[in-house]
């Protein structure tokens, strides 16, 4: 038996598929962000008037982006992921420092709760913000993907702990934590080859524990940055359609916080269907530097997760 066979009980082709799904999730996040930024803060009616159906990566939007440019959702994910690589784990002080360094680059957009958390860290040197019932924004969830990749062989207990370590640098709220943790659980399940039905079990588990997340009633349009509405619209789109393109088009045409619903739906769809399922026109339009950074980081985190498996 050569040493590489010790890495995992998965076969080589299963490992290849797993890596394809992990890269798919990271590219999916960036594509959802770039596609949705065009319709961020628009209503569905405004979108219909201006675009009919918004289906191309064309930039613009309130941030006046170049086609293929991404926003804070992708940039904060890359900052978080690099801190996990540098520290071989999710270390809250390092995460807060990475976000602080990112804010110094004068990002094109930044959420209010994120800004407040970073300022809190700079002034107090405490990487953990106080818990706050009003901080149930989606800002910690939108950037959480690197935690799922690094911990794709860990238990849900470890995953939840790591999730809180990164989330609480800016958002410390029970409802937001629960939503983010379930998204991470769904991502890990998808990486490991589970189908959409078993992912929906996780969504149902969330609804059971936090009924405000129920997503089987009215169609959520114009979803706000409140994580409950964000995830309701993501779940509705994700569980209605069976391919990457339809899921993304559905969710970004609801407007509202469309870059973030796009980012979260994109990571889930990419994790489920793999990089090969991403439409080539979208893949080609994504900013080349962002694409390279996402792929490289996805692979680095994946290799680190395999090493974690040997150590444990
Ligand atoms: Mn954004
Ligand atoms: Mn947003």
mmCIF file of C-alpha atoms and ligand atoms in Angstrom:
data_model
loop_
_atom_site.group_PDB
_atom_site.id
_atom_site.type_symbol
_atom_site.label_atom_id
_atom_site.label_comp_id
_atom_site.label_asym_id
_atom_site.label_seq_id
_atom_site.Cartn_x
_atom_site.Cartn_y
_atom_site.Cartn_z
ATOM 1 C CA UNK A 1 0.000 0.000 0.000
ATOM 2 C CA UNK A 2 1.568 3.276 -0.956
ATOM 3 C CA UNK A 3 1.216 6.255 1.330
ATOM 4 C CA UNK A 4 -1.260 8.119 -0.828
ATOM 5 C CA UNK A 5 -3.784 5.359 -0.231
ATOM 6 C CA UNK A 6 -3.794 6.306 3.418
ATOM 7 C CA UNK A 7 -5.115 9.771 2.666
ATOM 8 C CA UNK A 8 -8.731 8.805 2.558
ATOM 9 C CA UNK A 9 -11.050 5.910 2.048
ATOM 10 C CA UNK A 10 -12.227 7.569 -1.171
ATOM 11 C CA UNK A 11 -10.976 6.275 -4.502
ATOM 12 C CA UNK A 12 -8.935 8.514 -6.772
ATOM 13 C CA UNK A 13 -11.915 9.293 -9.018
ATOM 14 C CA UNK A 14 -14.085 10.064 -6.001
ATOM 15 C CA UNK A 15 -11.373 12.432 -4.798
ATOM 16 C CA UNK A 16 -11.300 14.090 -8.229
ATOM 17 C CA UNK A 17 -15.062 14.557 -8.094
ATOM 18 C CA UNK A 18 -14.824 15.979 -4.609
ATOM 19 C CA UNK A 19 -12.209 18.500 -5.697
ATOM 20 C CA UNK A 20 -14.380 19.414 -8.714
ATOM 21 C CA UNK A 21 -17.334 20.101 -6.400
ATOM 22 C CA UNK A 22 -15.193 22.185 -4.050
ATOM 23 C CA UNK A 23 -13.838 24.284 -6.920
ATOM 24 C CA UNK A 24 -17.391 24.475 -8.305
ATOM 25 C CA UNK A 25 -18.605 25.895 -4.998
ATOM 26 C CA UNK A 26 -15.923 28.598 -4.947
ATOM 27 C CA UNK A 27 -16.458 29.595 -8.580
ATOM 28 C CA UNK A 28 -20.207 29.396 -7.971
ATOM 29 C CA UNK A 29 -19.921 31.859 -5.093
ATOM 30 C CA UNK A 30 -17.998 34.356 -7.237
ATOM 31 C CA UNK A 31 -20.328 33.957 -10.228
ATOM 32 C CA UNK A 32 -23.423 34.406 -8.061
ATOM 33 C CA UNK A 33 -21.866 37.550 -6.584
ATOM 34 C CA UNK A 34 -20.903 38.983 -10.002
ATOM 35 C CA UNK A 35 -24.264 38.117 -11.577
ATOM 36 C CA UNK A 36 -26.388 39.283 -8.637
ATOM 37 C CA UNK A 37 -24.542 42.556 -8.059
ATOM 38 C CA UNK A 38 -26.236 43.929 -11.179
ATOM 39 C CA UNK A 39 -29.690 43.583 -9.587
ATOM 40 C CA UNK A 40 -28.739 44.262 -5.957
ATOM 41 C CA UNK A 41 -31.302 46.553 -4.272
ATOM 42 C CA UNK A 42 -33.629 46.454 -7.308
ATOM 43 C CA UNK A 43 -37.204 45.167 -7.067
ATOM 44 C CA UNK A 44 -38.357 42.341 -9.366
ATOM 45 C CA UNK A 45 -40.468 44.866 -11.318
ATOM 46 C CA UNK A 46 -37.536 47.187 -11.857
ATOM 47 C CA UNK A 47 -35.484 44.207 -13.062
ATOM 48 C CA UNK A 48 -38.200 43.186 -15.572
ATOM 49 C CA UNK A 49 -38.412 46.745 -16.872
ATOM 50 C CA UNK A 50 -34.686 47.078 -17.333
ATOM 51 C CA UNK A 51 -33.579 43.581 -18.333
ATOM 52 C CA UNK A 52 -36.596 41.378 -18.925
ATOM 53 C CA UNK A 53 -34.877 38.410 -17.317
ATOM 54 C CA UNK A 54 -31.412 39.213 -15.981
ATOM 55 C CA UNK A 55 -29.231 36.307 -17.163
ATOM 56 C CA UNK A 56 -25.837 37.679 -18.225
ATOM 57 C CA UNK A 57 -22.795 38.858 -16.300
ATOM 58 C CA UNK A 58 -22.761 42.478 -17.408
ATOM 59 C CA UNK A 59 -21.604 44.410 -14.322
ATOM 60 C CA UNK A 60 -23.242 47.764 -13.605
ATOM 61 C CA UNK A 61 -25.696 47.879 -10.730
ATOM 62 C CA UNK A 62 -25.556 50.479 -7.967
ATOM 63 C CA UNK A 63 -21.800 49.797 -7.586
ATOM 64 C CA UNK A 64 -21.163 50.387 -11.322
ATOM 65 C CA UNK A 65 -19.099 47.217 -11.606
ATOM 66 C CA UNK A 66 -17.144 45.986 -14.591
ATOM 67 C CA UNK A 67 -18.577 42.780 -16.092
ATOM 68 C CA UNK A 68 -17.213 39.889 -14.013
ATOM 69 C CA UNK A 69 -16.189 42.038 -11.068
ATOM 70 C CA UNK A 70 -17.117 40.703 -7.606
ATOM 71 C CA UNK A 71 -17.963 42.405 -4.289
ATOM 72 C CA UNK A 72 -17.403 41.914 -0.559
ATOM 73 C CA UNK A 73 -19.025 38.465 -0.546
ATOM 74 C CA UNK A 74 -16.190 36.953 -2.590
ATOM 75 C CA UNK A 75 -13.439 39.243 -1.286
ATOM 76 C CA UNK A 76 -14.184 38.476 2.371
ATOM 77 C CA UNK A 77 -14.300 34.745 1.586
ATOM 78 C CA UNK A 78 -10.826 34.964 0.053
ATOM 79 C CA UNK A 79 -9.543 36.934 3.074
ATOM 80 C CA UNK A 80 -11.018 34.373 5.478
ATOM 81 C CA UNK A 81 -9.695 31.431 3.477
ATOM 82 C CA UNK A 82 -6.167 32.842 3.366
ATOM 83 C CA UNK A 83 -6.235 33.298 7.127
ATOM 84 C CA UNK A 84 -7.305 29.649 7.545
ATOM 85 C CA UNK A 85 -4.432 28.537 5.295
ATOM 86 C CA UNK A 86 -1.872 30.732 7.099
ATOM 87 C CA UNK A 87 -3.001 29.549 10.544
ATOM 88 C CA UNK A 88 -3.948 25.951 9.635
ATOM 89 C CA UNK A 89 -7.356 26.576 11.131
ATOM 90 C CA UNK A 90 -10.053 29.113 11.945
ATOM 91 C CA UNK A 91 -8.438 31.388 14.545
ATOM 92 C CA UNK A 92 -10.688 34.302 15.471
ATOM 93 C CA UNK A 93 -7.903 36.863 16.060
ATOM 94 C CA UNK A 94 -6.332 36.007 12.714
ATOM 95 C CA UNK A 95 -9.714 36.186 10.998
ATOM 96 C CA UNK A 96 -10.484 39.604 12.521
ATOM 97 C CA UNK A 97 -7.020 40.808 11.464
ATOM 98 C CA UNK A 98 -7.566 39.523 7.928
ATOM 99 C CA UNK A 99 -10.883 41.385 7.706
ATOM 100 C CA UNK A 100 -9.239 44.521 9.117
ATOM 101 C CA UNK A 101 -6.464 44.293 6.504
ATOM 102 C CA UNK A 102 -9.116 43.792 3.835
ATOM 103 C CA UNK A 103 -10.967 46.930 4.964
ATOM 104 C CA UNK A 104 -7.733 48.912 4.538
ATOM 105 C CA UNK A 105 -7.782 48.036 0.827
ATOM 106 C CA UNK A 106 -10.870 50.300 0.562
ATOM 107 C CA UNK A 107 -13.251 47.615 -0.732
ATOM 108 C CA UNK A 108 -15.948 48.561 -3.207
ATOM 109 C CA UNK A 109 -18.644 47.704 -0.673
ATOM 110 C CA UNK A 110 -18.828 46.712 2.968
ATOM 111 C CA UNK A 111 -21.794 45.940 5.220
ATOM 112 C CA UNK A 112 -22.518 48.129 8.248
ATOM 113 C CA UNK A 113 -22.344 45.250 10.724
ATOM 114 C CA UNK A 114 -19.055 44.098 9.197
ATOM 115 C CA UNK A 115 -17.577 47.584 9.441
ATOM 116 C CA UNK A 116 -18.712 47.902 13.061
ATOM 117 C CA UNK A 117 -17.160 44.540 13.948
ATOM 118 C CA UNK A 118 -13.836 45.442 12.354
ATOM 119 C CA UNK A 119 -13.751 48.806 14.154
ATOM 120 C CA UNK A 120 -14.581 46.967 17.394
ATOM 121 C CA UNK A 121 -11.577 44.699 16.847
ATOM 122 C CA UNK A 122 -9.262 47.603 16.014
ATOM 123 C CA UNK A 123 -10.231 49.594 19.098
ATOM 124 C CA UNK A 124 -10.547 46.755 21.636
ATOM 125 C CA UNK A 125 -8.223 44.077 20.172
ATOM 126 C CA UNK A 126 -11.062 41.704 21.002
ATOM 127 C CA UNK A 127 -11.964 39.656 17.888
ATOM 128 C CA UNK A 128 -15.410 38.742 19.236
ATOM 129 C CA UNK A 129 -18.312 41.209 19.114
ATOM 130 C CA UNK A 130 -21.029 41.124 21.785
ATOM 131 C CA UNK A 131 -24.112 39.144 20.981
ATOM 132 C CA UNK A 132 -26.790 41.315 19.495
ATOM 133 C CA UNK A 133 -30.343 40.379 18.603
ATOM 134 C CA UNK A 134 -30.281 42.895 15.750
ATOM 135 C CA UNK A 135 -27.184 41.414 14.073
ATOM 136 C CA UNK A 136 -29.058 38.692 12.196
ATOM 137 C CA UNK A 137 -27.631 39.895 8.881
ATOM 138 C CA UNK A 138 -26.291 37.551 6.205
ATOM 139 C CA UNK A 139 -22.730 38.967 6.319
ATOM 140 C CA UNK A 140 -21.123 36.038 8.138
ATOM 141 C CA UNK A 141 -22.915 33.430 6.019
ATOM 142 C CA UNK A 142 -21.973 34.921 2.647
ATOM 143 C CA UNK A 143 -18.231 34.481 3.364
ATOM 144 C CA UNK A 144 -18.344 31.121 5.206
ATOM 145 C CA UNK A 145 -17.420 28.760 2.343
ATOM 146 C CA UNK A 146 -13.694 28.375 3.231
ATOM 147 C CA UNK A 147 -14.707 26.968 6.638
ATOM 148 C CA UNK A 148 -16.723 24.231 4.906
ATOM 149 C CA UNK A 149 -13.808 23.287 2.646
ATOM 150 C CA UNK A 150 -11.210 23.204 5.421
ATOM 151 C CA UNK A 151 -13.567 21.208 7.668
ATOM 152 C CA UNK A 152 -15.091 18.959 5.012
ATOM 153 C CA UNK A 153 -13.952 15.874 6.949
ATOM 154 C CA UNK A 154 -14.916 17.170 10.402
ATOM 155 C CA UNK A 155 -17.937 16.482 12.591
ATOM 156 C CA UNK A 156 -20.855 18.934 12.666
ATOM 157 C CA UNK A 157 -19.785 19.861 16.203
ATOM 158 C CA UNK A 158 -16.361 21.011 15.013
ATOM 159 C CA UNK A 159 -17.899 22.711 11.992
ATOM 160 C CA UNK A 160 -20.249 24.710 14.237
ATOM 161 C CA UNK A 161 -17.409 25.800 16.510
ATOM 162 C CA UNK A 162 -15.303 26.969 13.559
ATOM 163 C CA UNK A 163 -18.330 28.730 12.084
ATOM 164 C CA UNK A 164 -18.825 30.745 15.260
ATOM 165 C CA UNK A 165 -15.110 31.615 15.385
ATOM 166 C CA UNK A 166 -15.321 33.378 12.041
ATOM 167 C CA UNK A 167 -18.909 34.655 12.329
ATOM 168 C CA UNK A 168 -18.543 36.313 15.722
ATOM 169 C CA UNK A 169 -15.814 38.641 14.523
ATOM 170 C CA UNK A 170 -18.716 40.701 13.118
ATOM 171 C CA UNK A 171 -22.079 38.947 13.679
ATOM 172 C CA UNK A 172 -22.964 37.347 17.005
ATOM 173 C CA UNK A 173 -26.548 36.205 16.827
ATOM 174 C CA UNK A 174 -28.215 32.851 17.476
ATOM 175 C CA UNK A 175 -30.523 32.917 14.439
ATOM 176 C CA UNK A 176 -27.719 33.951 12.090
ATOM 177 C CA UNK A 177 -25.414 31.300 13.585
ATOM 178 C CA UNK A 178 -28.004 28.578 13.005
ATOM 179 C CA UNK A 179 -28.514 29.562 9.361
ATOM 180 C CA UNK A 180 -24.796 29.795 8.639
ATOM 181 C CA UNK A 181 -24.098 26.458 10.324
ATOM 182 C CA UNK A 182 -26.749 24.703 8.231
ATOM 183 C CA UNK A 183 -25.336 26.180 5.012
ATOM 184 C CA UNK A 184 -21.917 24.832 6.032
ATOM 185 C CA UNK A 185 -23.423 21.420 6.788
ATOM 186 C CA UNK A 186 -25.128 21.363 3.383
ATOM 187 C CA UNK A 187 -21.881 22.328 1.641
ATOM 188 C CA UNK A 188 -19.922 19.579 3.395
ATOM 189 C CA UNK A 189 -22.613 17.013 2.552
ATOM 190 C CA UNK A 190 -22.519 18.060 -1.102
ATOM 191 C CA UNK A 191 -18.700 17.936 -1.227
ATOM 192 C CA UNK A 192 -18.897 14.372 0.051
ATOM 193 C CA UNK A 193 -21.320 13.331 -2.661
ATOM 194 C CA UNK A 194 -24.714 13.610 -0.954
ATOM 195 C CA UNK A 195 -27.614 14.490 -3.255
ATOM 196 C CA UNK A 196 -30.019 17.411 -2.982
ATOM 197 C CA UNK A 197 -32.597 15.369 -1.046
ATOM 198 C CA UNK A 198 -30.234 14.848 1.843
ATOM 199 C CA UNK A 199 -29.325 18.534 1.732
ATOM 200 C CA UNK A 200 -33.000 19.384 2.054
ATOM 201 C CA UNK A 201 -33.097 17.324 5.247
ATOM 202 C CA UNK A 202 -30.621 19.825 6.694
ATOM 203 C CA UNK A 203 -32.818 22.732 5.621
ATOM 204 C CA UNK A 204 -35.768 21.035 7.321
ATOM 205 C CA UNK A 205 -33.676 20.558 10.448
ATOM 206 C CA UNK A 206 -33.053 24.322 10.479
ATOM 207 C CA UNK A 207 -36.779 25.060 10.060
ATOM 208 C CA UNK A 208 -37.614 22.630 12.870
ATOM 209 C CA UNK A 209 -35.307 24.421 15.288
ATOM 210 C CA UNK A 210 -35.942 27.946 13.992
ATOM 211 C CA UNK A 211 -39.433 28.093 12.432
ATOM 212 C CA UNK A 212 -38.868 31.638 11.134
ATOM 213 C CA UNK A 213 -36.821 29.991 8.350
ATOM 214 C CA UNK A 214 -39.917 28.239 6.886
ATOM 215 C CA UNK A 215 -39.622 28.647 3.137
ATOM 216 C CA UNK A 216 -42.664 26.747 1.859
ATOM 217 C CA UNK A 217 -45.155 29.614 2.050
ATOM 218 C CA UNK A 218 -45.063 32.740 -0.112
ATOM 219 C CA UNK A 219 -42.351 33.387 -2.686
ATOM 220 C CA UNK A 220 -39.736 35.698 -1.168
ATOM 221 C CA UNK A 221 -39.113 38.626 -3.480
ATOM 222 C CA UNK A 222 -36.822 41.548 -2.799
ATOM 223 C CA UNK A 223 -35.067 39.628 0.029
ATOM 224 C CA UNK A 224 -33.350 41.866 2.542
ATOM 225 C CA UNK A 225 -29.961 41.368 4.196
ATOM 226 C CA UNK A 226 -31.753 39.672 7.099
ATOM 227 C CA UNK A 227 -30.379 36.136 6.945
ATOM 228 C CA UNK A 228 -33.833 34.595 7.315
ATOM 229 C CA UNK A 229 -35.139 36.186 4.100
ATOM 230 C CA UNK A 230 -31.812 35.579 2.383
ATOM 231 C CA UNK A 231 -31.874 31.844 3.079
ATOM 232 C CA UNK A 232 -35.610 31.504 2.401
ATOM 233 C CA UNK A 233 -35.094 32.845 -1.115
ATOM 234 C CA UNK A 234 -31.952 30.738 -1.603
ATOM 235 C CA UNK A 235 -33.739 27.557 -0.481
ATOM 236 C CA UNK A 236 -36.751 28.287 -2.685
ATOM 237 C CA UNK A 237 -34.558 28.692 -5.769
ATOM 238 C CA UNK A 238 -32.143 25.883 -4.896
ATOM 239 C CA UNK A 239 -34.784 23.250 -4.166
ATOM 240 C CA UNK A 240 -37.022 24.234 -7.110
ATOM 241 C CA UNK A 241 -34.519 23.875 -9.949
ATOM 242 C CA UNK A 242 -32.093 21.140 -10.815
ATOM 243 C CA UNK A 243 -29.255 22.905 -12.538
ATOM 244 C CA UNK A 244 -26.789 25.649 -11.718
ATOM 245 C CA UNK A 245 -28.053 28.145 -14.297
ATOM 246 C CA UNK A 246 -31.769 28.031 -13.402
ATOM 247 C CA UNK A 247 -31.066 28.283 -9.670
ATOM 248 C CA UNK A 248 -28.924 31.396 -10.131
ATOM 249 C CA UNK A 249 -31.270 33.093 -12.595
ATOM 250 C CA UNK A 250 -34.236 32.517 -10.278
ATOM 251 C CA UNK A 251 -32.543 33.943 -7.212
ATOM 252 C CA UNK A 252 -30.893 37.051 -8.709
ATOM 253 C CA UNK A 253 -34.138 38.060 -10.471
ATOM 254 C CA UNK A 254 -35.788 38.385 -7.068
ATOM 255 C CA UNK A 255 -33.642 41.489 -6.556
ATOM 256 C CA UNK A 256 -33.000 42.731 -3.030
ATOM 257 C CA UNK A 257 -29.700 41.503 -1.648
ATOM 258 C CA UNK A 258 -29.150 39.710 -4.947
ATOM 259 C CA UNK A 259 -25.362 39.508 -4.921
ATOM 260 C CA UNK A 260 -25.513 37.696 -1.587
ATOM 261 C CA UNK A 261 -28.418 35.388 -2.430
ATOM 262 C CA UNK A 262 -26.549 34.729 -5.692
ATOM 263 C CA UNK A 263 -23.322 34.003 -3.811
ATOM 264 C CA UNK A 264 -24.935 31.554 -1.372
ATOM 265 C CA UNK A 265 -27.073 29.837 -4.029
ATOM 266 C CA UNK A 266 -23.989 29.697 -6.267
ATOM 267 C CA UNK A 267 -21.844 27.958 -3.663
ATOM 268 C CA UNK A 268 -24.559 25.386 -2.937
ATOM 269 C CA UNK A 269 -25.257 24.721 -6.613
ATOM 270 C CA UNK A 270 -21.533 24.517 -7.414
ATOM 271 C CA UNK A 271 -21.025 22.114 -4.507
ATOM 272 C CA UNK A 272 -23.864 19.908 -5.724
ATOM 273 C CA UNK A 273 -23.249 19.874 -9.455
ATOM 274 C CA UNK A 274 -19.496 20.562 -9.693
ATOM 275 C CA UNK A 275 -17.431 23.003 -11.723
ATOM 276 C CA UNK A 276 -18.319 21.221 -14.963
ATOM 277 C CA UNK A 277 -21.990 22.238 -14.526
ATOM 278 C CA UNK A 278 -21.231 25.972 -14.547
ATOM 279 C CA UNK A 279 -22.245 27.656 -17.832
ATOM 280 C CA UNK A 280 -19.120 28.428 -19.840
ATOM 281 C CA UNK A 281 -20.280 31.986 -20.735
ATOM 282 C CA UNK A 282 -20.448 32.850 -17.037
ATOM 283 C CA UNK A 283 -17.173 31.094 -16.296
ATOM 284 C CA UNK A 284 -15.417 33.046 -19.050
ATOM 285 C CA UNK A 285 -16.884 36.389 -17.947
ATOM 286 C CA UNK A 286 -15.702 36.102 -14.331
ATOM 287 C CA UNK A 287 -12.725 38.369 -13.577
ATOM 288 C CA UNK A 288 -9.608 36.291 -14.380
ATOM 289 C CA UNK A 289 -7.679 37.217 -11.217
ATOM 290 C CA UNK A 290 -10.662 36.414 -9.027
ATOM 291 C CA UNK A 291 -11.161 33.100 -10.833
ATOM 292 C CA UNK A 292 -7.517 32.116 -10.349
ATOM 293 C CA UNK A 293 -7.582 33.117 -6.669
ATOM 294 C CA UNK A 294 -10.783 31.134 -6.036
ATOM 295 C CA UNK A 295 -9.478 27.986 -7.735
ATOM 296 C CA UNK A 296 -6.085 28.163 -6.033
ATOM 297 C CA UNK A 297 -7.600 28.718 -2.618
ATOM 298 C CA UNK A 298 -10.182 25.966 -3.091
ATOM 299 C CA UNK A 299 -7.383 23.490 -3.898
ATOM 300 C CA UNK A 300 -5.145 24.683 -1.042
ATOM 301 C CA UNK A 301 -7.969 24.334 1.481
ATOM 302 C CA UNK A 302 -8.949 20.941 0.057
ATOM 303 C CA UNK A 303 -5.365 19.650 0.400
ATOM 304 C CA UNK A 304 -5.203 21.005 3.944
ATOM 305 C CA UNK A 305 -8.458 19.202 4.777
ATOM 306 C CA UNK A 306 -6.927 15.945 3.548
ATOM 307 C CA UNK A 307 -3.930 16.539 5.811
ATOM 308 C CA UNK A 308 -6.245 17.182 8.750
ATOM 309 C CA UNK A 309 -7.708 13.757 8.026
ATOM 310 C CA UNK A 310 -4.301 12.071 8.375
ATOM 311 C CA UNK A 311 -3.450 13.894 11.600
ATOM 312 C CA UNK A 312 -6.772 13.120 13.259
HETATM 313 MN MN1 LIG B 1 -21.711 42.275 -1.825
HETATM 314 MN MN1 LIG B 2 -25.139 41.944 -0.759
#
